[in-house]
Each structure stands twice: as structure tokens, then as C-alpha cells.
Coordinates of C-alpha atoms in Angstrom, one line a residue:
X33 CA 40.7 24.6 174.7
X34 CA 43.1 22.1 176.6
X35 CA 45.9 23.5 179.1
X36 CA 48.4 20.9 180.3
X37 CA 51.1 21.7 182.8
X38 CA 53.4 19.1 182.8
X39 CA 56.6 19.4 185.3
X40 CA 58.0 16.3 186.1
X41 CA 59.9 16.3 189.4
X42 CA 60.2 13.2 191.1
X43 CA 59.0 12.5 194.7
X44 CA 62.0 10.1 195.7
X45 CA 64.9 12.3 194.5
X46 CA 65.8 14.8 197.3
X47 CA 64.3 18.1 196.4
X48 CA 67.0 21.3 197.6
X49 CA 65.6 23.8 199.6
X50 CA 61.9 23.1 200.0
X51 CA 61.5 23.6 196.1
X52 CA 57.9 22.5 195.1
X53 CA 56.7 19.2 193.8
X54 CA 54.7 19.7 191.1
X55 CA 52.5 17.0 189.6
X56 CA 51.1 16.5 186.5
X57 CA 47.7 18.0 185.4
X58 CA 45.3 18.6 182.8
X59 CA 42.9 21.3 182.7
X60 CA 40.2 20.5 179.6
X61 CA 37.5 23.0 178.4
X62 CA 38.4 25.6 180.8
X63 CA 38.1 29.3 179.8
X64 CA 38.2 30.8 183.2
X65 CA 41.6 31.9 184.2
X66 CA 40.8 31.9 188.0
X67 CA 39.5 28.3 187.5
X68 CA 43.1 27.6 186.2
X69 CA 44.7 29.2 188.8
X70 CA 42.7 27.9 191.4
X71 CA 43.6 24.4 190.2
X72 CA 47.1 25.1 189.3
X73 CA 47.6 26.6 193.1
X74 CA 46.1 23.3 194.4
X75 CA 49.1 21.3 192.7
X76 CA 52.2 22.5 194.4
X77 CA 53.2 20.7 197.6
X78 CA 56.2 22.2 199.5
X79 CA 58.4 20.0 202.3
X80 CA 58.4 21.8 205.5
X81 CA 54.8 23.2 205.3
X82 CA 51.9 21.5 206.5
X83 CA 48.3 22.1 206.5
X84 CA 46.6 22.2 209.7
X85 CA 42.9 21.5 209.3
X86 CA 41.8 23.0 212.3
X87 CA 43.4 25.6 215.0
X88 CA 41.5 26.3 217.9
X89 CA 41.9 29.5 219.9
X90 CA 40.0 30.7 222.7
X91 CA 39.1 34.2 222.8
X92 CA 37.1 36.1 225.7
X93 CA 34.2 38.1 225.1
X94 CA 32.1 40.1 227.2
X95 CA 29.2 38.0 226.7
X96 CA 27.6 35.5 228.6
X97 CA 29.1 32.3 227.1
X98 CA 32.8 33.5 228.7
X99 CA 35.1 32.4 225.8
X100 CA 34.5 31.3 222.6
X101 CA 36.5 29.0 220.4
X102 CA 37.5 29.7 216.8
X103 CA 38.5 27.3 214.8
X104 CA 40.0 28.1 211.0
X105 CA 42.7 26.4 208.6
X106 CA 46.2 27.4 208.0
X107 CA 49.4 26.6 206.5
X108 CA 52.1 26.0 209.2
X109 CA 55.7 26.1 208.5
X110 CA 57.6 23.2 210.4
X111 CA 60.9 24.7 210.1
X112 CA 60.2 28.2 211.7
X113 CA 61.2 27.2 215.0
X114 CA 64.5 25.6 214.0
X115 CA 65.6 28.3 211.8
X116 CA 68.5 29.9 213.2
X117 CA 70.6 33.2 212.3
X118 CA 67.5 35.1 211.1
X119 CA 65.5 37.8 212.8
X120 CA 62.1 36.7 214.0
X121 CA 59.3 38.5 214.6
X122 CA 58.0 39.8 217.8
X123 CA 54.5 41.1 218.7
X124 CA 52.8 43.0 221.5
X125 CA 52.0 39.3 223.0
X126 CA 55.5 37.9 222.7
X127 CA 57.4 41.4 223.8
X128 CA 58.1 40.8 227.5
X129 CA 59.2 37.2 226.8
X130 CA 61.5 37.9 223.9
X131 CA 62.6 41.6 224.8
X132 CA 62.2 42.3 228.3
X133 CA 63.2 39.1 229.9
X134 CA 66.2 38.2 227.8
X135 CA 69.6 38.1 229.3
X136 CA 71.4 38.9 226.1
X137 CA 71.4 42.0 224.3
X138 CA 68.5 42.7 221.9
X139 CA 68.2 44.4 218.7
X140 CA 64.6 45.1 217.4
X141 CA 64.2 46.4 213.9
X142 CA 60.7 48.5 213.9
X143 CA 59.7 48.2 210.3
X144 CA 56.3 48.4 208.3
X145 CA 55.3 46.3 205.0
X146 CA 55.1 49.7 202.9
X147 CA 58.6 51.2 203.8
X148 CA 61.0 50.8 201.5
X149 CA 64.2 51.8 203.4
X150 CA 62.6 49.0 205.9
X151 CA 62.8 46.5 203.2
X152 CA 66.2 47.9 201.9
X153 CA 67.5 47.1 205.8
X154 CA 65.9 43.7 206.1
X155 CA 68.6 41.6 204.5
X156 CA 71.1 43.5 206.9
X157 CA 69.2 42.6 209.9
X158 CA 69.4 39.1 208.7
X159 CA 73.1 39.0 208.2
X160 CA 73.5 40.9 211.7
X161 CA 71.3 37.9 213.4
X162 CA 73.6 35.4 211.5
X163 CA 76.8 37.1 212.5
X164 CA 75.7 37.6 216.2
X165 CA 73.9 34.4 216.8
X166 CA 74.0 33.4 220.6
X167 CA 75.5 36.7 221.6
X168 CA 72.6 38.9 220.7
X169 CA 68.5 38.6 220.0
X170 CA 67.6 39.8 216.6
X171 CA 64.1 40.7 216.3
X172 CA 61.7 42.6 214.0
X173 CA 58.5 44.5 215.3
X174 CA 55.6 45.3 212.3
X175 CA 54.6 48.6 213.8
X176 CA 51.4 48.4 211.6
X177 CA 50.3 45.1 213.8
X178 CA 52.0 46.4 217.1
X179 CA 51.4 50.0 217.1
X180 CA 51.3 50.4 221.1
X181 CA 54.8 49.2 221.5
X182 CA 56.1 51.7 218.7
X183 CA 54.3 54.5 220.7
X184 CA 55.7 53.4 224.0
X185 CA 59.2 53.7 222.9
X186 CA 58.7 56.7 221.1
X187 CA 59.2 55.5 217.6
X188 CA 58.4 58.2 214.9
X189 CA 60.1 57.3 211.8
X190 CA 61.0 53.7 210.6
X191 CA 63.1 52.1 210.1
X192 CA 64.2 52.6 213.6
X193 CA 66.4 50.2 215.3
X194 CA 66.4 50.0 219.3
X195 CA 69.0 47.9 221.6
X196 CA 67.9 46.7 224.8
X197 CA 70.0 45.0 227.4
X198 CA 68.3 43.6 230.7
X199 CA 64.9 45.0 229.7
X200 CA 66.2 48.5 229.2
X201 CA 66.3 50.6 226.1
X202 CA 69.9 51.6 225.4
X203 CA 70.5 53.0 221.9
X204 CA 68.7 53.7 219.0
X205 CA 69.7 53.9 215.2
X206 CA 67.0 55.8 212.9
X207 CA 66.9 55.3 209.2
X208 CA 68.4 53.0 206.5
X209 CA 72.3 53.1 207.7
X210 CA 75.1 51.1 206.7
X211 CA 75.6 47.8 208.5
X212 CA 78.6 49.2 210.0
X213 CA 76.6 51.6 211.8
X214 CA 74.5 48.8 213.4
X215 CA 77.4 46.6 214.4
X216 CA 79.5 49.2 215.9
X217 CA 76.3 49.9 218.2
X218 CA 75.6 46.2 218.5
X219 CA 79.4 45.8 219.9
X220 CA 79.1 48.6 222.6
X221 CA 76.5 46.2 224.5
X222 CA 77.8 42.7 223.9
X223 CA 79.9 42.5 226.9
X224 CA 77.3 43.6 229.3

């Protein structure tokens, strides 16, 4: 049984919004769906992404060797640093730099991937990031990945949005609320 995937997309023609470029491919005498999906996944090429063959990170261990290097492959989004108007992710490692040391007001959305209401307000947070670009820094903190920060600020239910000015927690909004509630909360702190 032969299966042919033939999507003709020119590589020289501009492709809008990082659309995948698919090459023609034939899988012959293949009865395994796993093998087909692996081969088909290898076909997609996206603009703005690159595969990093080795990424070296230093990790300190209490062993006699001191620090160890780990190498791993990964896909890196080259456009991530240039995107504006979208709420960025913040972690425990970047919390001080992005939230506490920021001169402008900071809105932090505490969320989790399994939380339905969190997914409902996520597009609203991105809209607010666009609307207040340059005036307010909008960030998202995954409470599953950074539970210590959530505990430190008393986050007991999600979604919770906190507003910080000059490194101090000023206001909080709990639950999936309308955009107008969030914007009125932000407007109180823009002139700080």
C-alpha cells in the first residue's frame, strides 16, 4: 500500500504568518501509522524556527566534579524576542528581573494549563498587553512550574491577576473577570 502526501507550496513564494512548507513525500509499503507520522512530521519546515543541535547548560551538583554540562537538542523560536503586545512568561528565575525591578506597572496572570477559566482569560491578557504596550508589562506565571512564587503571594485560586508597582504588590483580581474589570484595575496604577 502506497501513501503519497503531495502539497505543493513554493519555497520562493512568500509564506504568510509562518505557514508550514510541505515537501512532496512518498511512503511505500508502510503499514505502521507510527512510522508514517514520524516521517510526515519530518517534512514540515517553519519560518522563524530553527533546530538547535546542542544547547549546553551548566548545572551545579554536590558531587566532587563541581558542575556538570548537559547537552540537548531543541527547537528555538527566533521571533520570541521580537514579539510585542503579547504577555510573556515569567518564572522563578526571571521573577526579580521582570517583576520586582521593573519601573513600569506589572500585571502578572497566575494560571495553570489544566485550568479552564485561565484559558478563557488568556486572550484577554494578550489584548491588554497590546493595548497597554509601553505603559504596563504583562506577564504570565504558570503556577505548576513556579509554585513557590504563587505561595509567596498567597495565590489560592486561579486565575488570579496581580498588579505590581515598584516591586510591591498593589492589587489583585481573582477569577475569570471581564476585560473592563482588568483595565479599570490597571488604569489606577498607570500614573504611578
